[in-house]
Short mmCIF file of C-alpha atoms in Angstrom, two decimals:
data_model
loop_
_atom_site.label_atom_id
_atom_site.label_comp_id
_atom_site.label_asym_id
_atom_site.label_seq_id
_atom_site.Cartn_x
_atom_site.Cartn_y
_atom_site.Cartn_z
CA UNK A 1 -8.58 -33.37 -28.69
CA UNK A 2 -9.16 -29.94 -29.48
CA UNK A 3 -7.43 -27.39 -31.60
CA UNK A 4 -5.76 -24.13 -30.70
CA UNK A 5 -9.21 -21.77 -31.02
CA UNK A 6 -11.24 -24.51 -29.41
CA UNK A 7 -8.89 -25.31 -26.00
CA UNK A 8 -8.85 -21.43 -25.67
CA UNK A 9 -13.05 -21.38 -25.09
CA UNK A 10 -12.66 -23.86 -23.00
CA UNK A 11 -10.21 -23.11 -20.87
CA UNK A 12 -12.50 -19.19 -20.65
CA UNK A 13 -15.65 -20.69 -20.13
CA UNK A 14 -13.98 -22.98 -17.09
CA UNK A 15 -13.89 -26.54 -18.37
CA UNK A 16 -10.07 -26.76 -17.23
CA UNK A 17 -10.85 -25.27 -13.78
CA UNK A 18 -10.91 -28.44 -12.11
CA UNK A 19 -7.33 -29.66 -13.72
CA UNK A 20 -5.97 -26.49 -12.81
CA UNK A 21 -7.15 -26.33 -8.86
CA UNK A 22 -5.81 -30.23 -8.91
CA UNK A 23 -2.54 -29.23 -10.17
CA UNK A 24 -1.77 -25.70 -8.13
CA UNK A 25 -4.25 -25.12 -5.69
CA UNK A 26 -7.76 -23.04 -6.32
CA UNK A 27 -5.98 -19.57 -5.37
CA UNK A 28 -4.12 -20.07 -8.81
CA UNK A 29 -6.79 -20.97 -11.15
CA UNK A 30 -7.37 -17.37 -13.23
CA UNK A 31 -4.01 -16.75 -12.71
CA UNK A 32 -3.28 -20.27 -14.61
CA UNK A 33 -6.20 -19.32 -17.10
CA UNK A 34 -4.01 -16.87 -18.37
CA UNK A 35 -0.77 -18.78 -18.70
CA UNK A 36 -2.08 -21.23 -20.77
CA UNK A 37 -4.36 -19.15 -22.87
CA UNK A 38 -1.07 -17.08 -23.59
CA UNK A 39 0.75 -19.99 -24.16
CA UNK A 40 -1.65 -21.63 -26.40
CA UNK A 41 -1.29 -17.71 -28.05
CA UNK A 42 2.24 -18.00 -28.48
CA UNK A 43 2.11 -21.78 -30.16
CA UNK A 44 -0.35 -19.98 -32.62
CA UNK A 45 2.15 -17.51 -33.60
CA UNK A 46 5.17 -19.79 -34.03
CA UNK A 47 3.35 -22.63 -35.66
CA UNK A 48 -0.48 -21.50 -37.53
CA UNK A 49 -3.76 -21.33 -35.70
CA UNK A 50 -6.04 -24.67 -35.67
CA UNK A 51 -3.93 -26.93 -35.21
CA UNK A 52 -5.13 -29.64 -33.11
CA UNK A 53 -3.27 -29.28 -29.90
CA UNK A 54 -2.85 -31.24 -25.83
CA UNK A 55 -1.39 -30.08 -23.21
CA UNK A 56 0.94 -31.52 -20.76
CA UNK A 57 3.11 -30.46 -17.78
CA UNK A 58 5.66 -31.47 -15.62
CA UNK A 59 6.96 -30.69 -11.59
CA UNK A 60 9.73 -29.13 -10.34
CA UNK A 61 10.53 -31.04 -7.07
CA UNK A 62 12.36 -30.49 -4.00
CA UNK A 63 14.41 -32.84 -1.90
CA UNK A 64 13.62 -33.05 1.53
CA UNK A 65 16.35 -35.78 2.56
CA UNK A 66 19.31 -38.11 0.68
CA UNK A 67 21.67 -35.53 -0.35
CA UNK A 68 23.58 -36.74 -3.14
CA UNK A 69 22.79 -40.15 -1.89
CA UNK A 70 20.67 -41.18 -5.22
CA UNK A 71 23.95 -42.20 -7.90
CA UNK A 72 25.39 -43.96 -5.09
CA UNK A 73 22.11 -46.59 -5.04
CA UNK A 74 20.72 -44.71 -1.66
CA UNK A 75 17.41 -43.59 0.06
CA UNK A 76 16.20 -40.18 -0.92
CA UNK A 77 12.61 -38.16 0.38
CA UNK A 78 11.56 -36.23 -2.33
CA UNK A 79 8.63 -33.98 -2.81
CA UNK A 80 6.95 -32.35 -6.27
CA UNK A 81 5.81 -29.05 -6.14
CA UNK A 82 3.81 -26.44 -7.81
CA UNK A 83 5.84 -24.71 -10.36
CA UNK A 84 5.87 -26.46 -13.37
CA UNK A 85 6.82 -26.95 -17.34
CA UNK A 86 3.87 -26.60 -19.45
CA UNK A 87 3.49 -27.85 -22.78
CA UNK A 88 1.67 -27.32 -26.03
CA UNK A 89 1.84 -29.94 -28.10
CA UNK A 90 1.08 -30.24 -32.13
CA UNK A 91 2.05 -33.78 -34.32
CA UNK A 92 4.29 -33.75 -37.26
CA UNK A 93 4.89 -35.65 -40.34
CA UNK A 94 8.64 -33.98 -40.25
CA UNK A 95 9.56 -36.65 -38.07
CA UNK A 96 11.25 -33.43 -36.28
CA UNK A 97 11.12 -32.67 -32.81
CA UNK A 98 10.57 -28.37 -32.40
CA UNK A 99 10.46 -26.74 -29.19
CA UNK A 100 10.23 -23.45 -28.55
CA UNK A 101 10.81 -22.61 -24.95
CA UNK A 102 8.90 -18.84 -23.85
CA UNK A 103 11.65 -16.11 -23.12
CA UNK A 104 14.03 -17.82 -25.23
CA UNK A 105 15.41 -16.41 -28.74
CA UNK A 106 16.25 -20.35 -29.68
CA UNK A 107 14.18 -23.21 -31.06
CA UNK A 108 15.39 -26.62 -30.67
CA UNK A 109 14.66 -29.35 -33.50
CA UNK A 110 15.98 -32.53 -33.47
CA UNK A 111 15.24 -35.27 -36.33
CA UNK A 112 14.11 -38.08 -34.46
CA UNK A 113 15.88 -40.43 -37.05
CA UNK A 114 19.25 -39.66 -35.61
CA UNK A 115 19.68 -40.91 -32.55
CA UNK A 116 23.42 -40.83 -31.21
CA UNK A 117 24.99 -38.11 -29.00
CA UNK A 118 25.60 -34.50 -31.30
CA UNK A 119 28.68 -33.26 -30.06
CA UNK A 120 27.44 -29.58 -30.52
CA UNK A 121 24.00 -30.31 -28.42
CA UNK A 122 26.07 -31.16 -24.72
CA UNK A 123 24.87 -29.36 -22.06
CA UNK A 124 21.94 -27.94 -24.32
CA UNK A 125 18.30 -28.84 -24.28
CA UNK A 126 18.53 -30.31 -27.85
CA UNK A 127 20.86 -33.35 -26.60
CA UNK A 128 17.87 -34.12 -23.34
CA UNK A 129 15.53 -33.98 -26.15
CA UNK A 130 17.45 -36.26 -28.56
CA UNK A 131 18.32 -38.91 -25.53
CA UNK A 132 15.12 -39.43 -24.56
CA UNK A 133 13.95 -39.92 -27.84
CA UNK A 134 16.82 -42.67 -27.79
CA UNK A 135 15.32 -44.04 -24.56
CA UNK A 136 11.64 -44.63 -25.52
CA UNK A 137 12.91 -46.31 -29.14
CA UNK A 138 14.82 -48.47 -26.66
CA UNK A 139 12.03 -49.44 -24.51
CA UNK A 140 10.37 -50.46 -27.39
CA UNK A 141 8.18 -47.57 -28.01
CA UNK A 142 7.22 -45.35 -30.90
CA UNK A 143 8.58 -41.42 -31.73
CA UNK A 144 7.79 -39.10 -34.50
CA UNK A 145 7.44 -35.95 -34.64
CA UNK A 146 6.08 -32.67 -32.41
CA UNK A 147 5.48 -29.03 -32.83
CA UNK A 148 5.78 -27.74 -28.78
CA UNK A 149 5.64 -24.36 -26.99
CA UNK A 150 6.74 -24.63 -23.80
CA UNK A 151 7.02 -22.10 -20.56
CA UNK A 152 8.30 -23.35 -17.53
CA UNK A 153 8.52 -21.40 -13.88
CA UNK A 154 10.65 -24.02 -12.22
CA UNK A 155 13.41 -21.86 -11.30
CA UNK A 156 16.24 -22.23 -13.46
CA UNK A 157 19.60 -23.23 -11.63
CA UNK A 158 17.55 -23.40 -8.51
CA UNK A 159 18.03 -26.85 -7.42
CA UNK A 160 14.33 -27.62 -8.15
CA UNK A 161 15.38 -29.39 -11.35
CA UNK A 162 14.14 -27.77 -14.09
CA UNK A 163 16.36 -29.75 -16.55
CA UNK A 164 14.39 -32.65 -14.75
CA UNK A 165 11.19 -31.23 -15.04
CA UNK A 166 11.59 -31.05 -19.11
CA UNK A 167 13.07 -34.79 -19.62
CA UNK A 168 9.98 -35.80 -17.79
CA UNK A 169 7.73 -33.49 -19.66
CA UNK A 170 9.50 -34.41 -22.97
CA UNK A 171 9.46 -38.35 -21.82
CA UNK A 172 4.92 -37.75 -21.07
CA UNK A 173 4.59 -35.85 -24.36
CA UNK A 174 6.10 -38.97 -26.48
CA UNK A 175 3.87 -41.60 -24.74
CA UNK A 176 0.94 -39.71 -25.36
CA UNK A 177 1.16 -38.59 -28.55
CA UNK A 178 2.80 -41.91 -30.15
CA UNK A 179 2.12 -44.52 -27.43
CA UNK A 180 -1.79 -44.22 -26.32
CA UNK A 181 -0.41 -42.65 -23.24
CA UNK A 182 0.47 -46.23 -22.04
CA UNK A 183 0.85 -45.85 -18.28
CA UNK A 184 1.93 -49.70 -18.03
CA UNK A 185 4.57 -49.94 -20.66
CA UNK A 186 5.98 -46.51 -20.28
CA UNK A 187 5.29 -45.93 -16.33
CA UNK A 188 5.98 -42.64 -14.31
CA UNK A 189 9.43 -44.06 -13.29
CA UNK A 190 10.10 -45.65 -16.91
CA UNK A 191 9.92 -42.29 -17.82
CA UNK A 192 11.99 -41.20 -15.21
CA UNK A 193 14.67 -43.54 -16.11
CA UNK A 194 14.45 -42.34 -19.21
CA UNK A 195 14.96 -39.18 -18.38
CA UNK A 196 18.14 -40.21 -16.40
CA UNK A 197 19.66 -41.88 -19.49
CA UNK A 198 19.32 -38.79 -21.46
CA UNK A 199 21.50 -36.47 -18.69
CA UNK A 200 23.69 -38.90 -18.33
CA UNK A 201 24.47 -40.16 -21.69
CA UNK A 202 23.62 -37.53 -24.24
CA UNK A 203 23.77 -33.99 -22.29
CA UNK A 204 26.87 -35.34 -20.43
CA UNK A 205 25.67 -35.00 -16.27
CA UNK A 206 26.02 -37.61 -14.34
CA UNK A 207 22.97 -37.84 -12.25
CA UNK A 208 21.59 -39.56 -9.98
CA UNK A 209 17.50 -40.25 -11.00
CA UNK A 210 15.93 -38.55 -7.83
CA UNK A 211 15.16 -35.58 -9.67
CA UNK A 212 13.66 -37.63 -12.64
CA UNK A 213 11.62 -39.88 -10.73
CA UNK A 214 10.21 -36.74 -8.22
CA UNK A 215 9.33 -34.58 -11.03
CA UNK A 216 7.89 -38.02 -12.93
CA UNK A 217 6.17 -39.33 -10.43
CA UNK A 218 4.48 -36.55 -8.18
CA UNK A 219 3.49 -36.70 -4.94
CA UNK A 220 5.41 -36.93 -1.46
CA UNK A 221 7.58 -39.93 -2.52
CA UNK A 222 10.49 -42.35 -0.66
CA UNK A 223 12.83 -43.62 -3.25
CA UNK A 224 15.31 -46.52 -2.29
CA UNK A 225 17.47 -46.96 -5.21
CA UNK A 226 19.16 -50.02 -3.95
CA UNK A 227 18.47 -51.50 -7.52
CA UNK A 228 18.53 -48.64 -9.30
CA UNK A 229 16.51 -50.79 -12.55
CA UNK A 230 13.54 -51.65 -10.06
CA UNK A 231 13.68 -48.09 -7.36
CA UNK A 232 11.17 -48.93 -4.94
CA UNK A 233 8.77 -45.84 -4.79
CA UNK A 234 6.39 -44.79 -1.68
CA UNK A 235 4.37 -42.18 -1.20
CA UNK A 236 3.43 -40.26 2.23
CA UNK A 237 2.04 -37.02 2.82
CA UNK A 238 3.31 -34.01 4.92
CA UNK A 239 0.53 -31.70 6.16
CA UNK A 240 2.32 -28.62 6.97
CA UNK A 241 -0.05 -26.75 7.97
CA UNK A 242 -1.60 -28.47 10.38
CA UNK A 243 1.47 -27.95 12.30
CA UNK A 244 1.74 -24.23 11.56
CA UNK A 245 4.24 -24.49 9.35
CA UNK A 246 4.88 -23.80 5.22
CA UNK A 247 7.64 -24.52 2.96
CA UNK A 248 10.16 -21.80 1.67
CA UNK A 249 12.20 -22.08 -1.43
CA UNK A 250 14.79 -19.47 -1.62
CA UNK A 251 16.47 -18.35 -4.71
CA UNK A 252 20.18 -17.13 -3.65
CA UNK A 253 20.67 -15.85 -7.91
CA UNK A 254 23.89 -18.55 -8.50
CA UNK A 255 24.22 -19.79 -11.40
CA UNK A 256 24.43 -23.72 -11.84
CA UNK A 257 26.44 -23.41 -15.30
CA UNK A 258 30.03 -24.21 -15.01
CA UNK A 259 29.23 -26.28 -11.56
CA UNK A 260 28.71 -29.72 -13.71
CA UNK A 261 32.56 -31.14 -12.79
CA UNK A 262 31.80 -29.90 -9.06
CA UNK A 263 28.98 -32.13 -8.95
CA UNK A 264 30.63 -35.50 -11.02
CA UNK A 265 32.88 -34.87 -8.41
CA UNK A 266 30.75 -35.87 -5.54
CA UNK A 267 29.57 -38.87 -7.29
CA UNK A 268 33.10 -39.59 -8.72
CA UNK A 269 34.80 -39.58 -4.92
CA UNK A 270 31.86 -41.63 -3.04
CA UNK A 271 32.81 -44.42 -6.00
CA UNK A 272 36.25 -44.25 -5.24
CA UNK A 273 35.75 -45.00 -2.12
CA UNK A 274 33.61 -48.26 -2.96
CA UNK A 275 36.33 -49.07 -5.67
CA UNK A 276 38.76 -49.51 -2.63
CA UNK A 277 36.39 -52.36 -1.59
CA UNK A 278 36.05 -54.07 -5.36
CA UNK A 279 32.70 -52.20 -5.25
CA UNK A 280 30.96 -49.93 -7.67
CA UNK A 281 28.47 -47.70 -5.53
CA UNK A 282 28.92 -46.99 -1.66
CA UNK A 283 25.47 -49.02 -1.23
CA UNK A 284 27.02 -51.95 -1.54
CA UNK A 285 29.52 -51.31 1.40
CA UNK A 286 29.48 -52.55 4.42
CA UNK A 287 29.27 -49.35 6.76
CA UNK A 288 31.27 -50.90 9.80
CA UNK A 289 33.78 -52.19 7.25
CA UNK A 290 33.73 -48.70 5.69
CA UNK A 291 35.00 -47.19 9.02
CA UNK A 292 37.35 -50.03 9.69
CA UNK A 293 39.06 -49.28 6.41
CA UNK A 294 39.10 -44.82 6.95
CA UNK A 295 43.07 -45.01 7.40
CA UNK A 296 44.28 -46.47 4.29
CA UNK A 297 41.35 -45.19 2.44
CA UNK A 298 42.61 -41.33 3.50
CA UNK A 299 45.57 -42.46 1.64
CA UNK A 300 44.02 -44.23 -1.18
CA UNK A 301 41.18 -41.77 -2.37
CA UNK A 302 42.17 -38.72 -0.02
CA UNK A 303 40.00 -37.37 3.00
CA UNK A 304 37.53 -35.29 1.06
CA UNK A 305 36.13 -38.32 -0.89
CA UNK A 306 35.91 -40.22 2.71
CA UNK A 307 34.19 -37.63 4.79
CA UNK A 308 31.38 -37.92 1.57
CA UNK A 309 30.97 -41.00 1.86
CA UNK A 310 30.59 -40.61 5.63
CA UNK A 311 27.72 -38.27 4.61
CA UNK A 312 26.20 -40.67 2.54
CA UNK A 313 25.61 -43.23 5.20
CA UNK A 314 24.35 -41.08 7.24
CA UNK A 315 22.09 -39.34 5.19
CA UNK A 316 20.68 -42.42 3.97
CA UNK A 317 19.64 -43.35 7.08
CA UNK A 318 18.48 -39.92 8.15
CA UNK A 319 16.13 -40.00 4.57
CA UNK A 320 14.55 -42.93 5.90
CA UNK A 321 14.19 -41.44 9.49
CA UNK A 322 12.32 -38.57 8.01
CA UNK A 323 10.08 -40.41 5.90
CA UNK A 324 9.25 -42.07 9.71
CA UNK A 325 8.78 -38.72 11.36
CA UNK A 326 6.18 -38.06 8.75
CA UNK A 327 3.84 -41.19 8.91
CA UNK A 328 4.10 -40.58 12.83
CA UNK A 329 3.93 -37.01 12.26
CA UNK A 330 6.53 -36.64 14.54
CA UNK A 331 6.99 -33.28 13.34
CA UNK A 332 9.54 -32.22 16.12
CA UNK A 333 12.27 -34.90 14.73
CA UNK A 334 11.13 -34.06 11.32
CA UNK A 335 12.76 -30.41 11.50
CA UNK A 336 15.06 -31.63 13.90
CA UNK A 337 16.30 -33.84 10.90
CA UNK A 338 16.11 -31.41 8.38
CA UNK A 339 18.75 -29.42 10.02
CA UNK A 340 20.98 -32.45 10.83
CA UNK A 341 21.24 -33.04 7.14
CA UNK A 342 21.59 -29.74 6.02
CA UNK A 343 24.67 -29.44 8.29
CA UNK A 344 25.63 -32.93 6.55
CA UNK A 345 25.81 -31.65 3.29
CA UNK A 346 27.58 -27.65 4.22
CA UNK A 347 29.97 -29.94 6.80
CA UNK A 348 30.67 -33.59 4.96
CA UNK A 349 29.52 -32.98 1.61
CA UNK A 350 31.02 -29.72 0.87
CA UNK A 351 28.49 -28.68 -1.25
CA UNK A 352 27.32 -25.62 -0.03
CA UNK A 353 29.62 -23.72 -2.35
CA UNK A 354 32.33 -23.39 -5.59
CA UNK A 355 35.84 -24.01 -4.53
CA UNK A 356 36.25 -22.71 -7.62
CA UNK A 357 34.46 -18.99 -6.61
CA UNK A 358 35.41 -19.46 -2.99
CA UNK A 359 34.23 -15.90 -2.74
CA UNK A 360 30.55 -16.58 -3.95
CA UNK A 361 28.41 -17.84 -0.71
CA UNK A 362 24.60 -17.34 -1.36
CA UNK A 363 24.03 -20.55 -0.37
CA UNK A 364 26.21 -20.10 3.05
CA UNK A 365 24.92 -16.87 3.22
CA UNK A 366 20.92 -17.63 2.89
CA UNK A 367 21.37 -20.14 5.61
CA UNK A 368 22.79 -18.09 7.92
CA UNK A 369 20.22 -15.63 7.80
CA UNK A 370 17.76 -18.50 7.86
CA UNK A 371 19.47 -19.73 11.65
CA UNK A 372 19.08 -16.19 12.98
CA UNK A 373 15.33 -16.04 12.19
CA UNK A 374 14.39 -19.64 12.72
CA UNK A 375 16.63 -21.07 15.52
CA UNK A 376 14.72 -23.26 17.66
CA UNK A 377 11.50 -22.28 15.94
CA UNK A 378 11.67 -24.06 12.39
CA UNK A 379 14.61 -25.94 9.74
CA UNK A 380 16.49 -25.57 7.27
CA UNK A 381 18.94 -27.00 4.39
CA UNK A 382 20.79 -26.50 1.51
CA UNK A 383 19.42 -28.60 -1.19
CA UNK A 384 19.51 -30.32 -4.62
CA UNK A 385 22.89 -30.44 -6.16
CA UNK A 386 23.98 -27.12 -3.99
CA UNK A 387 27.07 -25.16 -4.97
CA UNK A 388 24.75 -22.69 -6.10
CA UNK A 389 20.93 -22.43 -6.07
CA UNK A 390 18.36 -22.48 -3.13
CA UNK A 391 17.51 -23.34 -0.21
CA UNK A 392 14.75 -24.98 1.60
CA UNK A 393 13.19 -24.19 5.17
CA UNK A 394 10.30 -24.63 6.86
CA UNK A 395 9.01 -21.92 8.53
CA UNK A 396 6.44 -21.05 11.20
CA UNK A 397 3.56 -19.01 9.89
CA UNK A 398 3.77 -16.62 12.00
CA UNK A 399 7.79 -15.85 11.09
CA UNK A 400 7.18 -16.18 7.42
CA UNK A 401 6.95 -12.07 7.36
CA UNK A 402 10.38 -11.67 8.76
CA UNK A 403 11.50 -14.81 6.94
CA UNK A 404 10.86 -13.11 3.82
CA UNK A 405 11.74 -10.04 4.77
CA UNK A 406 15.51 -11.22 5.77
CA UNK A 407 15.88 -13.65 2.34
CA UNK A 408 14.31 -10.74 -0.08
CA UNK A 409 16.79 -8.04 1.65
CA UNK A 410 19.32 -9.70 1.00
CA UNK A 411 18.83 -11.55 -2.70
CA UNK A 412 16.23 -9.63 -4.07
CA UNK A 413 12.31 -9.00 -4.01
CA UNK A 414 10.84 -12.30 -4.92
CA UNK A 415 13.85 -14.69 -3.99
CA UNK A 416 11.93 -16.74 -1.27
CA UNK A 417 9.48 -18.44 -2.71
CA UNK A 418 6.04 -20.09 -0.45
CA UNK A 419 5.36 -23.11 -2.12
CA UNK A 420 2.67 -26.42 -2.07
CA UNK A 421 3.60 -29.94 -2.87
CA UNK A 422 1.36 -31.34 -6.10
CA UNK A 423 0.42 -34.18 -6.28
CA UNK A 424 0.68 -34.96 -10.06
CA UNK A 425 3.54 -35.75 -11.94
CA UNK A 426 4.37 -35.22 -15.69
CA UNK A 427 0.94 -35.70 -17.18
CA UNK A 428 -1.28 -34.22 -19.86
CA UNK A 429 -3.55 -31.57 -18.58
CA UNK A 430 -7.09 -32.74 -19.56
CA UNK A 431 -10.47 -31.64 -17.84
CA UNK A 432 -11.25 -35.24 -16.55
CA UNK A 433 -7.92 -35.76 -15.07
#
């Protein structure tokens, strides 16, 4: 360990360099000099200079099949990728929990002693915070307290999980500050689990733990939550550009607060539907016996919460189909199964949009434009929990000029985004790693 003046030298005289080309690629590594030197510059501010210090951070991720198919115990593809929640990190003897997130006015602390739901914290970092503190004491581990400084460039709202990104980060900074960074007791998706119990019980989302266990886990991962205690986890590798090809993320500027009931809503109707059947999640019904059953179910749960589930089947099977296509680098079904599912989700799902703000499309609108540049020549999807958000496509190099150019016309300079998959997870940033 190192304190604040100390991890500065070193990060100038190139020590990190190695961590840093690891986690987002060696284009990036002055440019990530100068993040965490400022960060580590910030910490100093808010909480005194020489303090002994680690660093940590944590994935965004993007879903590349299983829409909404995770909190009904199905098969997701998932991918981490290089924008990320960084992490300063200082113990306490408080016993408090402080973090200060960069751009924002507030600072969250949470007493580590107290560990039920605060009414006041739902829906705000504090409560994530709080749960997962909950979840680690529950596990059997040991909490205290932190002084943290965080900055984060997973795009809020964005359907690249941010919120996901700092349960994980939270969940890594815990187990190595108080629990010699056990990787056995307190694994990448223990932590992600974790992280699931604190949306779900103490910020007050229902999730599914896709997010968590991308973000925790790192990587190009299959996820088959068909016992959601034990999801088994796989990893596979997509080498885009060996087929000419990159990955755009494209920020449409909606807003994912005020969407949470749209979402419970999708997870709510698919387990209406397995009610019918004295079932609790759709992956426990038959599919034949499913489609059997559509006419009284129409009547029972209504046709909205059937044509889901259809969706669910059949993006459960398409996940798995993908995942497939990429160990055979089959790369032609590959994007032709990309768009299949993103026509799933706009089509079946529904959740390409508000009902609520019928009149607010990005989403619709960014695929669209997306079809008239890339039909027949790439894919693309809505993704994540949709409503609002991004998008995802894979794009030909030699189109990603017009690609942008039709995305940043229309949502601003900047919105699509060219990004790599990482292959780390939430970890601390050391030299060695």
């Amino acid at each position: 360990m190192a304190n604040t003046i100390e991890l500065k030298q070193q990060i100038a005289q190139g020590e990190y360099d190695a961590a840093f080309t690891k986690l987002y690629g060696a284009s990036a590594v002055q440019e990530q000099r100068k993040r965490y030197t400022d960060l580590i510059d910030e910490f100093e501010k808010k909480y005194g200079t020489s303090r002994t210090i680690r660093l940590y951070s944590a994935p965004g991720r993007t879903e590349i099949g299983g829409n909404h198919t995770d909190h009904n115990n199905g098969v997701v593809l998932a991918g981490s990728v290089n924008l990320d929640m960084v992490a300063v990190v200082s113990p306490n003897e408080d016993n408090i929990i402080r973090v200060k997130s960069l751009g924002f006015d507030k600072i969250d602390d949470v007493d580590v002693n107290v560990l039920v739901p605060q009414p006041q914290e739902a829906e705000h970092s504090a409560s994530l915070i709080r749960g997962v503190v909950k979840g680690i004491v529950d596990a059997g581990g040991k909490v205290g307290g932190f002084d943290c400084y965080s900055t984060s460039n997973v795009l809020r709202g964005s359907g690249l999980s941010s919120s996901a990104a700092f349960e994980v980060c939270i969940g890594a900074i815990l187990r190595g500050e108080y629990n010699n960074n056990d990787m056995e007791k307190f694994s990448q998706v223990k932590i992600a689990q974790i992280g699931q119990f604190a949306e779900n019980v103490f910020f007050g989302k229902p999730c599914g733990l896709m997010d968590q266990t991308a973000c925790a886990v790192g990587g190009v991962i299959t996820i088959d939550f068909k016992d959601p205690e034990k999801p088994v986890v796989g990893q596979t590798a997509i080498d885009l550009a060996k087929h000419g090809f990159v990955m755009c993320i494209s920020d449409t500027k909606g807003s994912h607060a005020d969407l949470t009931d749209d979402y419970a809503a999708i997870r709510r109707e698919m387990e209406s539907v397995a009610e019918q059947f004295g079932k609790k999640v759709l992956r426990d019904v038959d599919e034949d016996e499913f489609y059997k059953a559509i006419p009284q179910l129409r009547k029972a749960v209504g046709d909205r919460a059937v044509v889901r589930a259809i969706h669910f089947y059949n993006d459960c099977r398409r996940a798995a189909q993908l995942c497939d296509a990429v160990r055979e680098d089959d790369f032609d079904a590959f994007l032709r199964l990309i768009i299949e599912g993103g026509h799933s989700s706009f089509e079946f799902n529904q959740n390409a949009y508000s009902i609520k703000a019928p009149q607010e499309q990005g989403v619709p609108l960014a695929l669209a434009l997306s079809q008239k540049v890339l039909n027949g020549r790439g894919a693309w999807r809505l993704q994540g929990g949709g409503f609002a958000g991004t998008i995802q496509a894979f794009v030909p190099v030699e189109l990603l000029d017009a690609y942008k150019a039709a995305i940043d016309g229309c949502f601003g300079e900047g919105s699509c985004h060219v990004l790599n998959i990482r292959n780390y997870g939430a970890v601390p940033v050391t030299p060695d790693m």
